[in-house]
PDB file of C-alpha atoms in Angstrom:
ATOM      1  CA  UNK A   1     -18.063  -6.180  22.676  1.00 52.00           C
ATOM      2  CA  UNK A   2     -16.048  -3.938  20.816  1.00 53.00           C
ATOM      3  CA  UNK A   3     -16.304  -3.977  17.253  1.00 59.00           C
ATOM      4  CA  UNK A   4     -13.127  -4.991  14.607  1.00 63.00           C
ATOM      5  CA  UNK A   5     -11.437  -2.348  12.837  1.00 64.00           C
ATOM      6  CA  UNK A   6     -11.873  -2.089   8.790  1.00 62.00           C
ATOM      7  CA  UNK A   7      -8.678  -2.170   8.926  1.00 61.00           C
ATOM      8  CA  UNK A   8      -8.183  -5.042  10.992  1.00 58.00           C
ATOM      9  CA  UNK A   9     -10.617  -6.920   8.523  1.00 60.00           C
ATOM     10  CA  UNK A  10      -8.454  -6.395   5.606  1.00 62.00           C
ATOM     11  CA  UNK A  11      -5.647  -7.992   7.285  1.00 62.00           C
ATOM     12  CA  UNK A  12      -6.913 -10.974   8.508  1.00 57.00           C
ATOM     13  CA  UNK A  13      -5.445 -13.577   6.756  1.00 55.00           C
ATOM     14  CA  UNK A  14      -5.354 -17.460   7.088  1.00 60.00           C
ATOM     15  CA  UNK A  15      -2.319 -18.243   6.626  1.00 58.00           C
ATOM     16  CA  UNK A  16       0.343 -17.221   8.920  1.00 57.00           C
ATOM     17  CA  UNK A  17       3.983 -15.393   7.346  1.00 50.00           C
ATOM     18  CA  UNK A  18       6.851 -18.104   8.235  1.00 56.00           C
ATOM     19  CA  UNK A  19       8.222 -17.981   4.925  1.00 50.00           C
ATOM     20  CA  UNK A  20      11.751 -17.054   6.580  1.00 51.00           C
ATOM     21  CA  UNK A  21      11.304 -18.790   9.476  1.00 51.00           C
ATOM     22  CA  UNK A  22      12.861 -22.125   7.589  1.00 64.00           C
ATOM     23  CA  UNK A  23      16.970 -21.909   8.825  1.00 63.00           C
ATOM     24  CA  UNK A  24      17.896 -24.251   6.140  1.00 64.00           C
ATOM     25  CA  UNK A  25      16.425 -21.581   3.121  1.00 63.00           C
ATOM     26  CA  UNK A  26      19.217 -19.782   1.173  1.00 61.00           C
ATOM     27  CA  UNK A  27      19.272 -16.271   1.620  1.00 59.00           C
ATOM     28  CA  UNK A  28      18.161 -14.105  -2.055  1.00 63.00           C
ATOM     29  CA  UNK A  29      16.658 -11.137  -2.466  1.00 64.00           C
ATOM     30  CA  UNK A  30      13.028 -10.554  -1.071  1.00 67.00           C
ATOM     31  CA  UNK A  31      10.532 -10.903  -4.096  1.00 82.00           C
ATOM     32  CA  UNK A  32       7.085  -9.983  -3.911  1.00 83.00           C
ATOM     33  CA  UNK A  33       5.967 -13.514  -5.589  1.00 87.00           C
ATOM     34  CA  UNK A  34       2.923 -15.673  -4.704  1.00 89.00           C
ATOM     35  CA  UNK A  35       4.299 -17.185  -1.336  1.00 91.00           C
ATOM     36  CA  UNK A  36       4.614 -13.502  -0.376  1.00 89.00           C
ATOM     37  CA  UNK A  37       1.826 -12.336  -1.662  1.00 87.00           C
ATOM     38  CA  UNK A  38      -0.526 -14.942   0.427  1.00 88.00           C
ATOM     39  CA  UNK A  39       1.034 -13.924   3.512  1.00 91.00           C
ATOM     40  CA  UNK A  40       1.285 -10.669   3.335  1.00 82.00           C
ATOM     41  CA  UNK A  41      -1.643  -8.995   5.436  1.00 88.00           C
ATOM     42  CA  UNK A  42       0.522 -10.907   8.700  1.00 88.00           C
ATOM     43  CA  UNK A  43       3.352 -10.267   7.471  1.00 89.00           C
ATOM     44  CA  UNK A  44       3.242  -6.734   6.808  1.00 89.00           C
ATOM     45  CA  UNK A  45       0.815  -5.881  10.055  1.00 87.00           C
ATOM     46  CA  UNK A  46       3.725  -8.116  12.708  1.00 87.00           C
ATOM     47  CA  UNK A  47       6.941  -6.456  11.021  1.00 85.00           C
ATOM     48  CA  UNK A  48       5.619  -2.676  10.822  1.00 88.00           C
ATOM     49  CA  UNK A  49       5.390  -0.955  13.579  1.00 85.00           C
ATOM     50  CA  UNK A  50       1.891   0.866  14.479  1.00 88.00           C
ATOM     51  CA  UNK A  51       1.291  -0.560  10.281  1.00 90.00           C
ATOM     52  CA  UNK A  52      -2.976  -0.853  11.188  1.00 92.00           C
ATOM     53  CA  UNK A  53      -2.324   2.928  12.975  1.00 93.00           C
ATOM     54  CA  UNK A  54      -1.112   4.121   9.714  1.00 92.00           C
ATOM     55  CA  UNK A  55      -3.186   2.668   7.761  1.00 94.00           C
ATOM     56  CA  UNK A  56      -6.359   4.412   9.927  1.00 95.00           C
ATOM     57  CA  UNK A  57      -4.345   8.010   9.447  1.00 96.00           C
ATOM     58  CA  UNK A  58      -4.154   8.173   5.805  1.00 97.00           C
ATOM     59  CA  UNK A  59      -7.659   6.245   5.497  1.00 96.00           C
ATOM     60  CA  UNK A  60      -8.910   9.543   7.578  1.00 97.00           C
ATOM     61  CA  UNK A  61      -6.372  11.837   5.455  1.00 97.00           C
ATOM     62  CA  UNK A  62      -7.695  10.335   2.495  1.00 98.00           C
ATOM     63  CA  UNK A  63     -11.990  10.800   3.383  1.00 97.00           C
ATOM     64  CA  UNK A  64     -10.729  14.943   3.724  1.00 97.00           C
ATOM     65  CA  UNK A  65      -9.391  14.745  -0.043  1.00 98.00           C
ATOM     66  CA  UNK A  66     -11.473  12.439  -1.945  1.00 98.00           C
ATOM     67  CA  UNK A  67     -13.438  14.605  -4.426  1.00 98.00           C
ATOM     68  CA  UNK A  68     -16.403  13.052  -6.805  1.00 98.00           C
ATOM     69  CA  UNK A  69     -15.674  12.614 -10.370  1.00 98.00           C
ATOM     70  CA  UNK A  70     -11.826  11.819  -9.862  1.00 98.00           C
ATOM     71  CA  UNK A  71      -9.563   9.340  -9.424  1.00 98.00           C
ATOM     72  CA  UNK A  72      -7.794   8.016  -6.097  1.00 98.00           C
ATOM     73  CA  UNK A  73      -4.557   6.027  -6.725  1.00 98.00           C
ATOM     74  CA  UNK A  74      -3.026   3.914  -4.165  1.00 98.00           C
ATOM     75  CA  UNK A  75       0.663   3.503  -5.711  1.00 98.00           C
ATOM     76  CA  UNK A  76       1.817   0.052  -4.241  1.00 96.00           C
ATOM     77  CA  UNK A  77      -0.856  -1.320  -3.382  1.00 96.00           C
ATOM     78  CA  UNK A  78       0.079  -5.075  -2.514  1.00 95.00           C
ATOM     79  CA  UNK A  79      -3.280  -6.565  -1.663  1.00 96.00           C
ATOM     80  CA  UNK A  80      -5.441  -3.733  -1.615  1.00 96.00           C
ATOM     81  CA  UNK A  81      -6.324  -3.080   2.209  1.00 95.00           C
ATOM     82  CA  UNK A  82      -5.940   0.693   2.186  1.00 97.00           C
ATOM     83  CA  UNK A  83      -8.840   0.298  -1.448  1.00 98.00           C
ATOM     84  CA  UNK A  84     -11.218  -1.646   0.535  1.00 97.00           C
ATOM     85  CA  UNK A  85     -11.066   0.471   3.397  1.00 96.00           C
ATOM     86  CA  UNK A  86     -11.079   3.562   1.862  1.00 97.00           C
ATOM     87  CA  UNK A  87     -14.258   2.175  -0.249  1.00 97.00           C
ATOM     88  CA  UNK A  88     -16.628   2.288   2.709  1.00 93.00           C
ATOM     89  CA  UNK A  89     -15.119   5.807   3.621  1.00 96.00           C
ATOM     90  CA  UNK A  90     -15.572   7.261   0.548  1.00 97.00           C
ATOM     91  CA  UNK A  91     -18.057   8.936  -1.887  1.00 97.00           C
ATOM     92  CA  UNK A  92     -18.448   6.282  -4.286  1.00 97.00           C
ATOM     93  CA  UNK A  93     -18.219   8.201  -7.686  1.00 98.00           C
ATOM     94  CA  UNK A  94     -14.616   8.918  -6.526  1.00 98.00           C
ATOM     95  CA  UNK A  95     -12.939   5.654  -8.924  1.00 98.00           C
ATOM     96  CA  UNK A  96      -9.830   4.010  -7.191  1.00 98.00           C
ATOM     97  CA  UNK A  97      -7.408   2.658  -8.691  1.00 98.00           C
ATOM     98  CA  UNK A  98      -4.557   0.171  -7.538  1.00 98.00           C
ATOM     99  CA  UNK A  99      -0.847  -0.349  -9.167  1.00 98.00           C
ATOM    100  CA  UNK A 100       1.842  -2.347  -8.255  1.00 97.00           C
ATOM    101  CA  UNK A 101       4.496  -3.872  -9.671  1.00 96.00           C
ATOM    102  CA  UNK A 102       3.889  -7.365  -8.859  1.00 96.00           C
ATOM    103  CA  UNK A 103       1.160  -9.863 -10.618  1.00 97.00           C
ATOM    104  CA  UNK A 104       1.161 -11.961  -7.851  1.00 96.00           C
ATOM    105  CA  UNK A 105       0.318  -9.053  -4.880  1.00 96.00           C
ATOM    106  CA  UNK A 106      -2.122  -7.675  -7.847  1.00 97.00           C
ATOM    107  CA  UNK A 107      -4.002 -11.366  -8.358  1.00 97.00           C
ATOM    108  CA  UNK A 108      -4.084 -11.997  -4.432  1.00 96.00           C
ATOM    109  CA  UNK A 109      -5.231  -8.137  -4.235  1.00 96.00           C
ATOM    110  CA  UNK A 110      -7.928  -9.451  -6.550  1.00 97.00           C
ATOM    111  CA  UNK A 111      -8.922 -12.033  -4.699  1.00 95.00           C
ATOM    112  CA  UNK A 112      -9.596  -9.781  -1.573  1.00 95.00           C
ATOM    113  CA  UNK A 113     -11.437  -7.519  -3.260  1.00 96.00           C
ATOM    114  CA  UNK A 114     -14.066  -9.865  -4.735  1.00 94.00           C
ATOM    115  CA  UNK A 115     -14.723 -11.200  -1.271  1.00 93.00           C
ATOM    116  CA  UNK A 116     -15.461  -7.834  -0.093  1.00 93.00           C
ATOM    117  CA  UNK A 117     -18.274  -6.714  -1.624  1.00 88.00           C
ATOM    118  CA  UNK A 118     -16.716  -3.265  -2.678  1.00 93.00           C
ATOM    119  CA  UNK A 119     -18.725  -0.673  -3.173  1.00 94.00           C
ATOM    120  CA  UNK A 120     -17.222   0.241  -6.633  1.00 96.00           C
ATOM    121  CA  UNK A 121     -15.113  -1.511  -9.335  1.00 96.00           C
ATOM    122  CA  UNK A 122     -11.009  -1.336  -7.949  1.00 98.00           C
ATOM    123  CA  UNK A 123      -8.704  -1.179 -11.218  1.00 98.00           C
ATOM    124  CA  UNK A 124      -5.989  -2.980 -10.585  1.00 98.00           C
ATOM    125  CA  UNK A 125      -2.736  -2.335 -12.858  1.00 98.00           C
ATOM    126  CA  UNK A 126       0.364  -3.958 -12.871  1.00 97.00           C
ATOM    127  CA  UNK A 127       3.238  -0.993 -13.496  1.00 97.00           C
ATOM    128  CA  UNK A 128       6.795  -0.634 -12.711  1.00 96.00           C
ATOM    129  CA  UNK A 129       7.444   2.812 -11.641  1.00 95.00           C
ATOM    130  CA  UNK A 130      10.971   2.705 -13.215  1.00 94.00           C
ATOM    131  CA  UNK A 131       9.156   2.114 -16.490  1.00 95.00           C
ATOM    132  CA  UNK A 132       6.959   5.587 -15.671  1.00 91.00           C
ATOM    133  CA  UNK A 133       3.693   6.080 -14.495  1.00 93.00           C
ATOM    134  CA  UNK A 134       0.363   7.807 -16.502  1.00 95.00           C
ATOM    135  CA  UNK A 135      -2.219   9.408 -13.477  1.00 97.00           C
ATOM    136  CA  UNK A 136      -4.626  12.113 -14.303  1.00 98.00           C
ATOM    137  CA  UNK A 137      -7.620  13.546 -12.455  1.00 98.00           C
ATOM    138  CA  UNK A 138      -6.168  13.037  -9.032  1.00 98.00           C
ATOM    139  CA  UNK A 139      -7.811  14.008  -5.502  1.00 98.00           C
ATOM    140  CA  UNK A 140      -5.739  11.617  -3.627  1.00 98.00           C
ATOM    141  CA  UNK A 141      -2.753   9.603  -4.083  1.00 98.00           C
ATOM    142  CA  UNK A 142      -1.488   6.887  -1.367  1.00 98.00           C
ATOM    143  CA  UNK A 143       1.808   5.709  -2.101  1.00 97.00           C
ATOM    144  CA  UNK A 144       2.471   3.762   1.576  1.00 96.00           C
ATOM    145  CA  UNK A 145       5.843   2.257   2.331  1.00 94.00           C
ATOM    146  CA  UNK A 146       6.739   1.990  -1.645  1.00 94.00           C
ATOM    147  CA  UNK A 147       8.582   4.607  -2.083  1.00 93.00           C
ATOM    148  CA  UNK A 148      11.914   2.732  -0.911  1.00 90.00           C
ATOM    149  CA  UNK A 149      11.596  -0.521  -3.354  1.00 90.00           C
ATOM    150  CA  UNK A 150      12.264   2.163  -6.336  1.00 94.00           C
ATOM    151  CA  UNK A 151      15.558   3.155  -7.453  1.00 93.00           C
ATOM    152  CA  UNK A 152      17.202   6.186  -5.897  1.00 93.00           C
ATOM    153  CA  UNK A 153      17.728   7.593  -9.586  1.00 95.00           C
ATOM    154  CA  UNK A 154      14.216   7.319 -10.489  1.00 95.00           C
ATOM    155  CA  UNK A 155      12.456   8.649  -6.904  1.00 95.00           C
ATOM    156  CA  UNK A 156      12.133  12.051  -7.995  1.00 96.00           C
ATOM    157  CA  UNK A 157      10.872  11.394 -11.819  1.00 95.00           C
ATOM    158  CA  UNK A 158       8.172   9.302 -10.166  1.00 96.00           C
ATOM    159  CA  UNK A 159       7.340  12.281  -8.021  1.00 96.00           C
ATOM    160  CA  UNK A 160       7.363  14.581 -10.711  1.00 97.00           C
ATOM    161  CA  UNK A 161       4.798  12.200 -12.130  1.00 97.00           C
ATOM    162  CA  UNK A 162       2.726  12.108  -9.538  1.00 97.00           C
ATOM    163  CA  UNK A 163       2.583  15.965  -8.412  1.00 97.00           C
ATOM    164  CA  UNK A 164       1.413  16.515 -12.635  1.00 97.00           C
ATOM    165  CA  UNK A 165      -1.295  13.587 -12.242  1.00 98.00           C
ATOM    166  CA  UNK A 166      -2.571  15.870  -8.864  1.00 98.00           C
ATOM    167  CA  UNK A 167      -5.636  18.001  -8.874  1.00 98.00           C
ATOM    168  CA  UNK A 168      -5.362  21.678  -7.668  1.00 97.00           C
ATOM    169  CA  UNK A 169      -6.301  20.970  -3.955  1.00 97.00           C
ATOM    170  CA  UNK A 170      -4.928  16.747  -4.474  1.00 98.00           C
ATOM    171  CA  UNK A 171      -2.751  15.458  -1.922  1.00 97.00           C
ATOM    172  CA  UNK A 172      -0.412  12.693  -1.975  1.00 98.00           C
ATOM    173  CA  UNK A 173      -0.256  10.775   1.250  1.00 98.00           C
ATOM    174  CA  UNK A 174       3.376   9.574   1.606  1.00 96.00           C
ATOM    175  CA  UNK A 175       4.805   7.162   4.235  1.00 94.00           C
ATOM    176  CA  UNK A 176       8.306   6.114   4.402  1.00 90.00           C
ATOM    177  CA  UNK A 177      11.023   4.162   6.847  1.00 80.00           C
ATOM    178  CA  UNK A 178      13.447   7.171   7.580  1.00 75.00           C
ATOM    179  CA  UNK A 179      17.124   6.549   8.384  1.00 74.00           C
ATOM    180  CA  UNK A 180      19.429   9.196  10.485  1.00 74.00           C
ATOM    181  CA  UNK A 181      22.954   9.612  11.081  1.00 81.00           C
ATOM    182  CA  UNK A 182      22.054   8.493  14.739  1.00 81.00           C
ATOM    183  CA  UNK A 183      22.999   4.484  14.820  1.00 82.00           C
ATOM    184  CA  UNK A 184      21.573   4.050  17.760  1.00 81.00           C
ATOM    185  CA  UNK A 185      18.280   6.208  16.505  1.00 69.00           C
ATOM    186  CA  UNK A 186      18.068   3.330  13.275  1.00 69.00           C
ATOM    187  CA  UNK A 187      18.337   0.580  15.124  1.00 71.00           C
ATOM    188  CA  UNK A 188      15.713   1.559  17.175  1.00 69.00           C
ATOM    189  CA  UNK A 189      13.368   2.145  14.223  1.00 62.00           C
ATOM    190  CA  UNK A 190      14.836  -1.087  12.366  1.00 58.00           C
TER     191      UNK A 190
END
């Protein structure tokens, strides 16, 4: 019998998303509160395509980077899967640290992590990018499918930020929904 991925372990859930499945809910803007929050492992890994393939690539992108002594940030971190993989995949005097910008992904994030049995202590910090970001002594950076809920105005400040929080040698893995000028091509991807 084949064995579960880490990955796949991180996103097991109990509770399945239908938070939008109810026709008679109004329509607001998506919020990433608690109800989110304690569904989103499904939600994320049914509505992104190949999501538990991309989480293995930068995982593997990641284990290449990771030096001792520094920091690994994983900017949007929701509930922490890409942390508690990476912890059994890397050295553990590399410290990781988690930020998002909502308390309620951070506390369910939490919650996953003490059920774990991490390797290492996970600092979690709540942050809103628009607000700036402090990051120093990076090896890696993850910043996976995150870059789209900031402002167009502030994207390349909080890349700026970033690329001075790097290490000579750091890398920032990036992943990002494209769009083209091909309709056809977005819906496709959408």
């Amino acid at each position: 019998m084949m064995a579960e991925s880490p990955i796949r372990l991180q996103l097991r859930t109990e509770r399945r998303d239908e938070e939008f499945a109810k026709e008679d809910q109004p329509i607001g803007d998506f919020t990433f509160n608690a109800k989110v929050a304690d569904v989103f492992d499904d939600m994320v890994s049914r509505s992104v395509p190949y999501y538990e393939e991309m989480q293995r690539m930068v995982c593997e992108l990641a284990q290449d980077f990771a030096v001792p002594n520094t920091n690994l940030y994983d900017i949007g971190c929701s509930t922490a899967t890409t942390l508690l993989t990476l912890d059994r995949m890397i050295d553990p005097n590399v410290t990781f640290i988690g930020i998002d910008n909502a308390p309620d992904m951070l506390e369910k994030a939490a919650q996953k992590i003490e059920h774990a049995d991490a390797r290492r202590p996970i600092d979690l910090k709540v942050v809103d990018l628009h607000q700036g970001l402090h990051m120093e002594n990076a090896s890696v950076v993850t910043m996976l499918l995150t870059l789209q809920f900031i402002r167009p105005l502030f994207r390349e400040r909080v890349m700026k930020m970033i690329f001075s929080g790097l290490n000579d040698q750091g890398c920032l893995l990036l992943v990002e929904k494209l769009t083209s000028e091909d309709t056809a091509f977005n819906r496709l991807f959408i």
